[in-house]
Amino acid sequence: MIIKFKLNGKNVAIEAPGGERLIDLLRERLNLVGTKEGCGKGECGACTVLLDNKPVCSCLILAAQVNGRNVMTIEGVESDARLRAVQEAFVEAGSVQCGFCTPGMILSAAALLRANPKPSRDEIKRALSGNLCRCTGYEKIFDAVELASHKIMKKAASK
Amino acid sequence: MISVESYKRPETIAEALKLLKTGKFGIIAGGTDVIPQMRHTPARSLLDIGKLGLDFVRENDNTVEIGAAATHSQIQNNPLIQRFLPLLSTACGLVGSWQIRNRGTIGGNIVNASPCADSAPALLIYDTKVVLLSSQGRRSVNLSEFIKKPYLTVLTAKDLVHSFVCQKGDDSAGNSFIKLGRRQAVNISRMTIAVSLVRDDSNKITMAKIAVGSVFPTPTRISELENKLIGQIVSKELFDETADLAADLMIKASGVRWSTPYKKPVLIGLMRRALVGASGIKEIPA
């Protein structure tokens, strides 16, 4: 079946076979390899993308299921100011080591900051609990989300 | 890529029931369980219920009806559910991760019939009925009878779970939901306890509902405990005895197993904590 959806702000129309997962469509056919596959069963969150601004595991969705909807991947950092602010904060706070979890972390963090611009440390931990990191430890990642929150709030206030 | 024989995404319930009548289709909604399972099973035909409008939550006189495809996030944040079915809102908010709650549905949680399904004890507290549709018509089954044994329900390949009809909780009830896991979030439950209590001005318990997950082979209401509490004055002794009785009933049902030395004291402790929490009394009289 042909599916039509919005991907990082642009309209996409593409044939999607019934059993194709969203992550396979993104990585293998659209060459958006920023989205990573870790466990393939929804436990690690490396494959997180935003579906209508909410984080979901792209390894647990069929491509056909995003028909008519809005998908944002880490490549959307070019077109989305909030996502860019989070990415910059991750660099500044030293939150990236191997980088495999980073795209998913940034997307979950951006979704959190959209819903809750000034989250507490505990709210950050809960929001990112579906994203596993196996190298830096989480403290610097949580620092980055606090920094991004601060930056976004400051920018909004100066407008 | 997972292998599927065919994939259908009907836009009307009538069309879905016609396809299900062939008995060939497995149903997919959020996909959080179905997709990982399909990596290890032979190719099937999938019927996606995402376009059937089954993600509703609506209020009737004494009930709240929840469509089978409502997600855990939706249920967690829905004002009607927060008001009338608070234990269900809490339970769904503790399922998996944010990513999983955004996709996983209440229908999927129940149809899987896992002993540890988080939403089940909460639904049992609200005397939930499961509404099933098939080409034969509509029927409604008590949730307590819908789940027959671990991972098995009364559902046939021709049935579609349409919705869950929950009795509104008592406004004056105190509620407590405890989920025990190995960490604070993103957990498969080791044990879940849902308690709803109403007491009068003299601290006499006038209503008691207690349901547990991962204590018996299926999620279960424990009428023995409810009957023990109703009509009694809240006291430490009453709650201690009730918690002990819960452990006795668990051992009676499944025998002494390798996990019993852990589960028995944990069940007693958590049940006591849930009872105290639902009673709303800080200092329980001895």
mmCIF file with all atom_site columns, N, CA and C in Angstrom, chain B residues 226-265:
data_model
loop_
_atom_site.group_PDB
_atom_site.id
_atom_site.type_symbol
_atom_site.label_atom_id
_atom_site.label_alt_id
_atom_site.label_comp_id
_atom_site.label_asym_id
_atom_site.label_entity_id
_atom_site.label_seq_id
_atom_site.pdbx_PDB_ins_code
_atom_site.Cartn_x
_atom_site.Cartn_y
_atom_site.Cartn_z
_atom_site.occupancy
_atom_site.B_iso_or_equiv
_atom_site.pdbx_formal_charge
_atom_site.auth_seq_id
_atom_site.auth_comp_id
_atom_site.auth_asym_id
_atom_site.auth_atom_id
_atom_site.pdbx_PDB_model_num
ATOM 1   N N  . GLU B 1 226 ? -11.982 -9.048  51.073 1.00 0.00 ? 226 GLU B N  1
ATOM 2   C CA . GLU B 1 226 ? -13.003 -7.990  51.084 1.00 0.00 ? 226 GLU B CA 1
ATOM 3   C C  . GLU B 1 226 ? -14.034 -8.287  52.173 1.00 0.00 ? 226 GLU B C  1
ATOM 4   N N  . ASN B 1 227 ? -14.476 -9.549  52.234 1.00 0.00 ? 227 ASN B N  1
ATOM 5   C CA . ASN B 1 227 ? -15.487 -9.918  53.236 1.00 0.00 ? 227 ASN B CA 1
ATOM 6   C C  . ASN B 1 227 ? -14.955 -9.798  54.665 1.00 0.00 ? 227 ASN B C  1
ATOM 7   N N  . LYS B 1 228 ? -13.675 -10.049 54.807 1.00 0.00 ? 228 LYS B N  1
ATOM 8   C CA . LYS B 1 228 ? -13.079 -9.939  56.138 1.00 0.00 ? 228 LYS B CA 1
ATOM 9   C C  . LYS B 1 228 ? -13.094 -8.484  56.625 1.00 0.00 ? 228 LYS B C  1
ATOM 10  N N  . LEU B 1 229 ? -12.945 -7.559  55.679 1.00 0.00 ? 229 LEU B N  1
ATOM 11  C CA . LEU B 1 229 ? -12.828 -6.147  56.062 1.00 0.00 ? 229 LEU B CA 1
ATOM 12  C C  . LEU B 1 229 ? -14.181 -5.457  56.263 1.00 0.00 ? 229 LEU B C  1
ATOM 13  N N  . ILE B 1 230 ? -15.144 -5.821  55.428 1.00 0.00 ? 230 ILE B N  1
ATOM 14  C CA . ILE B 1 230 ? -16.415 -5.075  55.441 1.00 0.00 ? 230 ILE B CA 1
ATOM 15  C C  . ILE B 1 230 ? -17.109 -5.227  56.793 1.00 0.00 ? 230 ILE B C  1
ATOM 16  N N  . GLY B 1 231 ? -17.508 -4.075  57.349 1.00 0.00 ? 231 GLY B N  1
ATOM 17  C CA . GLY B 1 231 ? -18.206 -4.076  58.632 1.00 0.00 ? 231 GLY B CA 1
ATOM 18  C C  . GLY B 1 231 ? -17.274 -3.977  59.833 1.00 0.00 ? 231 GLY B C  1
ATOM 19  N N  . GLN B 1 232 ? -15.962 -4.033  59.584 1.00 0.00 ? 232 GLN B N  1
ATOM 20  C CA . GLN B 1 232 ? -15.002 -3.975  60.707 1.00 0.00 ? 232 GLN B CA 1
ATOM 21  C C  . GLN B 1 232 ? -14.467 -2.546  60.874 1.00 0.00 ? 232 GLN B C  1
ATOM 22  N N  . ILE B 1 233 ? -14.035 -2.264  62.113 1.00 0.00 ? 233 ILE B N  1
ATOM 23  C CA . ILE B 1 233 ? -13.394 -0.983  62.398 1.00 0.00 ? 233 ILE B CA 1
ATOM 24  C C  . ILE B 1 233 ? -11.912 -1.077  62.019 1.00 0.00 ? 233 ILE B C  1
ATOM 25  N N  . VAL B 1 234 ? -11.398 -0.035  61.359 1.00 0.00 ? 234 VAL B N  1
ATOM 26  C CA . VAL B 1 234 ? -9.984  -0.024  60.946 1.00 0.00 ? 234 VAL B CA 1
ATOM 27  C C  . VAL B 1 234 ? -9.079  -0.179  62.163 1.00 0.00 ? 234 VAL B C  1
ATOM 28  N N  . SER B 1 235 ? -8.182  -1.158  62.096 1.00 0.00 ? 235 SER B N  1
ATOM 29  C CA . SER B 1 235 ? -7.175  -1.296  63.156 1.00 0.00 ? 235 SER B CA 1
ATOM 30  C C  . SER B 1 235 ? -5.940  -1.968  62.561 1.00 0.00 ? 235 SER B C  1
ATOM 31  N N  . LYS B 1 236 ? -4.834  -1.825  63.261 1.00 0.00 ? 236 LYS B N  1
ATOM 32  C CA . LYS B 1 236 ? -3.595  -2.436  62.795 1.00 0.00 ? 236 LYS B CA 1
ATOM 33  C C  . LYS B 1 236 ? -3.762  -3.951  62.737 1.00 0.00 ? 236 LYS B C  1
ATOM 34  N N  . GLU B 1 237 ? -4.428  -4.463  63.774 1.00 0.00 ? 237 GLU B N  1
ATOM 35  C CA . GLU B 1 237 ? -4.634  -5.908  63.851 1.00 0.00 ? 237 GLU B CA 1
ATOM 36  C C  . GLU B 1 237 ? -5.452  -6.409  62.644 1.00 0.00 ? 237 GLU B C  1
ATOM 37  N N  . LEU B 1 238 ? -6.501  -5.665  62.297 1.00 0.00 ? 238 LEU B N  1
ATOM 38  C CA . LEU B 1 238 ? -7.353  -6.068  61.171 1.00 0.00 ? 238 LEU B CA 1
ATOM 39  C C  . LEU B 1 238 ? -6.547  -6.115  59.877 1.00 0.00 ? 238 LEU B C  1
ATOM 40  N N  . PHE B 1 239 ? -5.743  -5.083  59.655 1.00 0.00 ? 239 PHE B N  1
ATOM 41  C CA . PHE B 1 239 ? -4.961  -5.044  58.424 1.00 0.00 ? 239 PHE B CA 1
ATOM 42  C C  . PHE B 1 239 ? -3.878  -6.124  58.418 1.00 0.00 ? 239 PHE B C  1
ATOM 43  N N  . ASP B 1 240 ? -3.258  -6.353  59.585 1.00 0.00 ? 240 ASP B N  1
ATOM 44  C CA . ASP B 1 240 ? -2.236  -7.421  59.668 1.00 0.00 ? 240 ASP B CA 1
ATOM 45  C C  . ASP B 1 240 ? -2.859  -8.777  59.344 1.00 0.00 ? 240 ASP B C  1
ATOM 46  N N  . GLU B 1 241 ? -4.017  -9.034  59.927 1.00 0.00 ? 241 GLU B N  1
ATOM 47  C CA . GLU B 1 241 ? -4.672  -10.334 59.697 1.00 0.00 ? 241 GLU B CA 1
ATOM 48  C C  . GLU B 1 241 ? -5.088  -10.484 58.231 1.00 0.00 ? 241 GLU B C  1
ATOM 49  N N  . THR B 1 242 ? -5.567  -9.376  57.650 1.00 0.00 ? 242 THR B N  1
ATOM 50  C CA . THR B 1 242 ? -5.996  -9.419  56.243 1.00 0.00 ? 242 THR B CA 1
ATOM 51  C C  . THR B 1 242 ? -4.805  -9.711  55.336 1.00 0.00 ? 242 THR B C  1
ATOM 52  N N  . ALA B 1 243 ? -3.687  -9.072  55.630 1.00 0.00 ? 243 ALA B N  1
ATOM 53  C CA . ALA B 1 243 ? -2.478  -9.287  54.824 1.00 0.00 ? 243 ALA B CA 1
ATOM 54  C C  . ALA B 1 243 ? -1.986  -10.732 54.970 1.00 0.00 ? 243 ALA B C  1
ATOM 55  N N  . ASP B 1 244 ? -2.036  -11.255 56.199 1.00 0.00 ? 244 ASP B N  1
ATOM 56  C CA . ASP B 1 244 ? -1.627  -12.649 56.415 1.00 0.00 ? 244 ASP B CA 1
ATOM 57  C C  . ASP B 1 244 ? -2.532  -13.601 55.644 1.00 0.00 ? 244 ASP B C  1
ATOM 58  N N  . LEU B 1 245 ? -3.828  -13.280 55.650 1.00 0.00 ? 245 LEU B N  1
ATOM 59  C CA . LEU B 1 245 ? -4.787  -14.133 54.940 1.00 0.00 ? 245 LEU B CA 1
ATOM 60  C C  . LEU B 1 245 ? -4.484  -14.135 53.434 1.00 0.00 ? 245 LEU B C  1
ATOM 61  N N  . ALA B 1 246 ? -4.087  -12.986 52.903 1.00 0.00 ? 246 ALA B N  1
ATOM 62  C CA . ALA B 1 246 ? -3.737  -12.912 51.471 1.00 0.00 ? 246 ALA B CA 1
ATOM 63  C C  . ALA B 1 246 ? -2.628  -13.911 51.158 1.00 0.00 ? 246 ALA B C  1
ATOM 64  N N  . ALA B 1 247 ? -1.603  -13.948 52.034 1.00 0.00 ? 247 ALA B N  1
ATOM 65  C CA . ALA B 1 247 ? -0.480  -14.862 51.798 1.00 0.00 ? 247 ALA B CA 1
ATOM 66  C C  . ALA B 1 247 ? -0.937  -16.316 51.918 1.00 0.00 ? 247 ALA B C  1
ATOM 67  N N  . ASP B 1 248 ? -1.793  -16.598 52.892 1.00 0.00 ? 248 ASP B N  1
ATOM 68  C CA . ASP B 1 248 ? -2.308  -17.972 53.037 1.00 0.00 ? 248 ASP B CA 1
ATOM 69  C C  . ASP B 1 248 ? -3.043  -18.403 51.766 1.00 0.00 ? 248 ASP B C  1
ATOM 70  N N  . LEU B 1 249 ? -3.856  -17.481 51.231 1.00 0.00 ? 249 LEU B N  1
ATOM 71  C CA . LEU B 1 249 ? -4.640  -17.814 50.034 1.00 0.00 ? 249 LEU B CA 1
ATOM 72  C C  . LEU B 1 249 ? -3.724  -18.053 48.834 1.00 0.00 ? 249 LEU B C  1
ATOM 73  N N  . MET B 1 250 ? -2.655  -17.250 48.741 1.00 0.00 ? 250 MET B N  1
ATOM 74  C CA . MET B 1 250 ? -1.711  -17.430 47.633 1.00 0.00 ? 250 MET B CA 1
ATOM 75  C C  . MET B 1 250 ? -1.070  -18.827 47.701 1.00 0.00 ? 250 MET B C  1
ATOM 76  N N  . ILE B 1 251 ? -0.658  -19.211 48.911 1.00 0.00 ? 251 ILE B N  1
ATOM 77  C CA . ILE B 1 251 ? 0.025   -20.508 49.055 1.00 0.00 ? 251 ILE B CA 1
ATOM 78  C C  . ILE B 1 251 ? -0.959  -21.656 48.835 1.00 0.00 ? 251 ILE B C  1
ATOM 79  N N  . LYS B 1 252 ? -2.200  -21.431 49.276 1.00 0.00 ? 252 LYS B N  1
ATOM 80  C CA . LYS B 1 252 ? -3.228  -22.451 49.060 1.00 0.00 ? 252 LYS B CA 1
ATOM 81  C C  . LYS B 1 252 ? -3.459  -22.661 47.552 1.00 0.00 ? 252 LYS B C  1
ATOM 82  N N  . ALA B 1 253 ? -3.409  -21.582 46.793 1.00 0.00 ? 253 ALA B N  1
ATOM 83  C CA . ALA B 1 253 ? -3.697  -21.677 45.360 1.00 0.00 ? 253 ALA B CA 1
ATOM 84  C C  . ALA B 1 253 ? -2.541  -22.287 44.583 1.00 0.00 ? 253 ALA B C  1
ATOM 85  N N  . SER B 1 254 ? -1.309  -21.904 44.929 1.00 0.00 ? 254 SER B N  1
ATOM 86  C CA . SER B 1 254 ? -0.212  -22.362 44.060 1.00 0.00 ? 254 SER B CA 1
ATOM 87  C C  . SER B 1 254 ? 0.819   -23.221 44.777 1.00 0.00 ? 254 SER B C  1
ATOM 88  N N  . GLY B 1 255 ? 0.590   -23.525 46.062 1.00 0.00 ? 255 GLY B N  1
ATOM 89  C CA . GLY B 1 255 ? 1.533   -24.359 46.792 1.00 0.00 ? 255 GLY B CA 1
ATOM 90  C C  . GLY B 1 255 ? 2.786   -23.583 47.165 1.00 0.00 ? 255 GLY B C  1
ATOM 91  N N  . VAL B 1 256 ? 3.674   -24.236 47.917 1.00 0.00 ? 256 VAL B N  1
ATOM 92  C CA . VAL B 1 256 ? 4.944   -23.598 48.263 1.00 0.00 ? 256 VAL B CA 1
ATOM 93  C C  . VAL B 1 256 ? 5.889   -23.804 47.094 1.00 0.00 ? 256 VAL B C  1
ATOM 94  N N  . ARG B 1 257 ? 6.341   -22.709 46.512 1.00 0.00 ? 257 ARG B N  1
ATOM 95  C CA . ARG B 1 257 ? 7.196   -22.783 45.336 1.00 0.00 ? 257 ARG B CA 1
ATOM 96  C C  . ARG B 1 257 ? 8.552   -22.168 45.643 1.00 0.00 ? 257 ARG B C  1
ATOM 97  N N  . TRP B 1 258 ? 9.458   -22.204 44.663 1.00 0.00 ? 258 TRP B N  1
ATOM 98  C CA . TRP B 1 258 ? 10.792  -21.647 44.887 1.00 0.00 ? 258 TRP B CA 1
ATOM 99  C C  . TRP B 1 258 ? 10.720  -20.164 45.248 1.00 0.00 ? 258 TRP B C  1
ATOM 100 N N  . SER B 1 259 ? 9.678   -19.498 44.754 1.00 0.00 ? 259 SER B N  1
ATOM 101 C CA . SER B 1 259 ? 9.584   -18.058 44.990 1.00 0.00 ? 259 SER B CA 1
ATOM 102 C C  . SER B 1 259 ? 8.877   -17.707 46.297 1.00 0.00 ? 259 SER B C  1
ATOM 103 N N  . THR B 1 260 ? 8.287   -18.709 46.973 1.00 0.00 ? 260 THR B N  1
ATOM 104 C CA . THR B 1 260 ? 7.465   -18.409 48.150 1.00 0.00 ? 260 THR B CA 1
ATOM 105 C C  . THR B 1 260 ? 8.213   -17.684 49.278 1.00 0.00 ? 260 THR B C  1
ATOM 106 N N  . PRO B 1 261 ? 9.461   -18.106 49.597 1.00 0.00 ? 261 PRO B N  1
ATOM 107 C CA . PRO B 1 261 ? 10.154  -17.397 50.691 1.00 0.00 ? 261 PRO B CA 1
ATOM 108 C C  . PRO B 1 261 ? 10.305  -15.904 50.428 1.00 0.00 ? 261 PRO B C  1
ATOM 109 N N  . TYR B 1 262 ? 10.291  -15.514 49.148 1.00 0.00 ? 262 TYR B N  1
ATOM 110 C CA . TYR B 1 262 ? 10.320  -14.088 48.806 1.00 0.00 ? 262 TYR B CA 1
ATOM 111 C C  . TYR B 1 262 ? 8.907   -13.516 48.767 1.00 0.00 ? 262 TYR B C  1
ATOM 112 N N  . LYS B 1 263 ? 8.043   -14.211 48.051 1.00 0.00 ? 263 LYS B N  1
ATOM 113 C CA . LYS B 1 263 ? 6.733   -13.618 47.768 1.00 0.00 ? 263 LYS B CA 1
ATOM 114 C C  . LYS B 1 263 ? 5.850   -13.497 49.005 1.00 0.00 ? 263 LYS B C  1
ATOM 115 N N  . LYS B 1 264 ? 5.956   -14.445 49.927 1.00 0.00 ? 264 LYS B N  1
ATOM 116 C CA . LYS B 1 264 ? 5.054   -14.407 51.079 1.00 0.00 ? 264 LYS B CA 1
ATOM 117 C C  . LYS B 1 264 ? 5.258   -13.133 51.921 1.00 0.00 ? 264 LYS B C  1
ATOM 118 N N  . PRO B 1 265 ? 6.480   -12.883 52.425 1.00 0.00 ? 265 PRO B N  1
ATOM 119 C CA . PRO B 1 265 ? 6.628   -11.652 53.224 1.00 0.00 ? 265 PRO B CA 1
ATOM 120 C C  . PRO B 1 265 ? 6.382   -10.378 52.413 1.00 0.00 ? 265 PRO B C  1
#
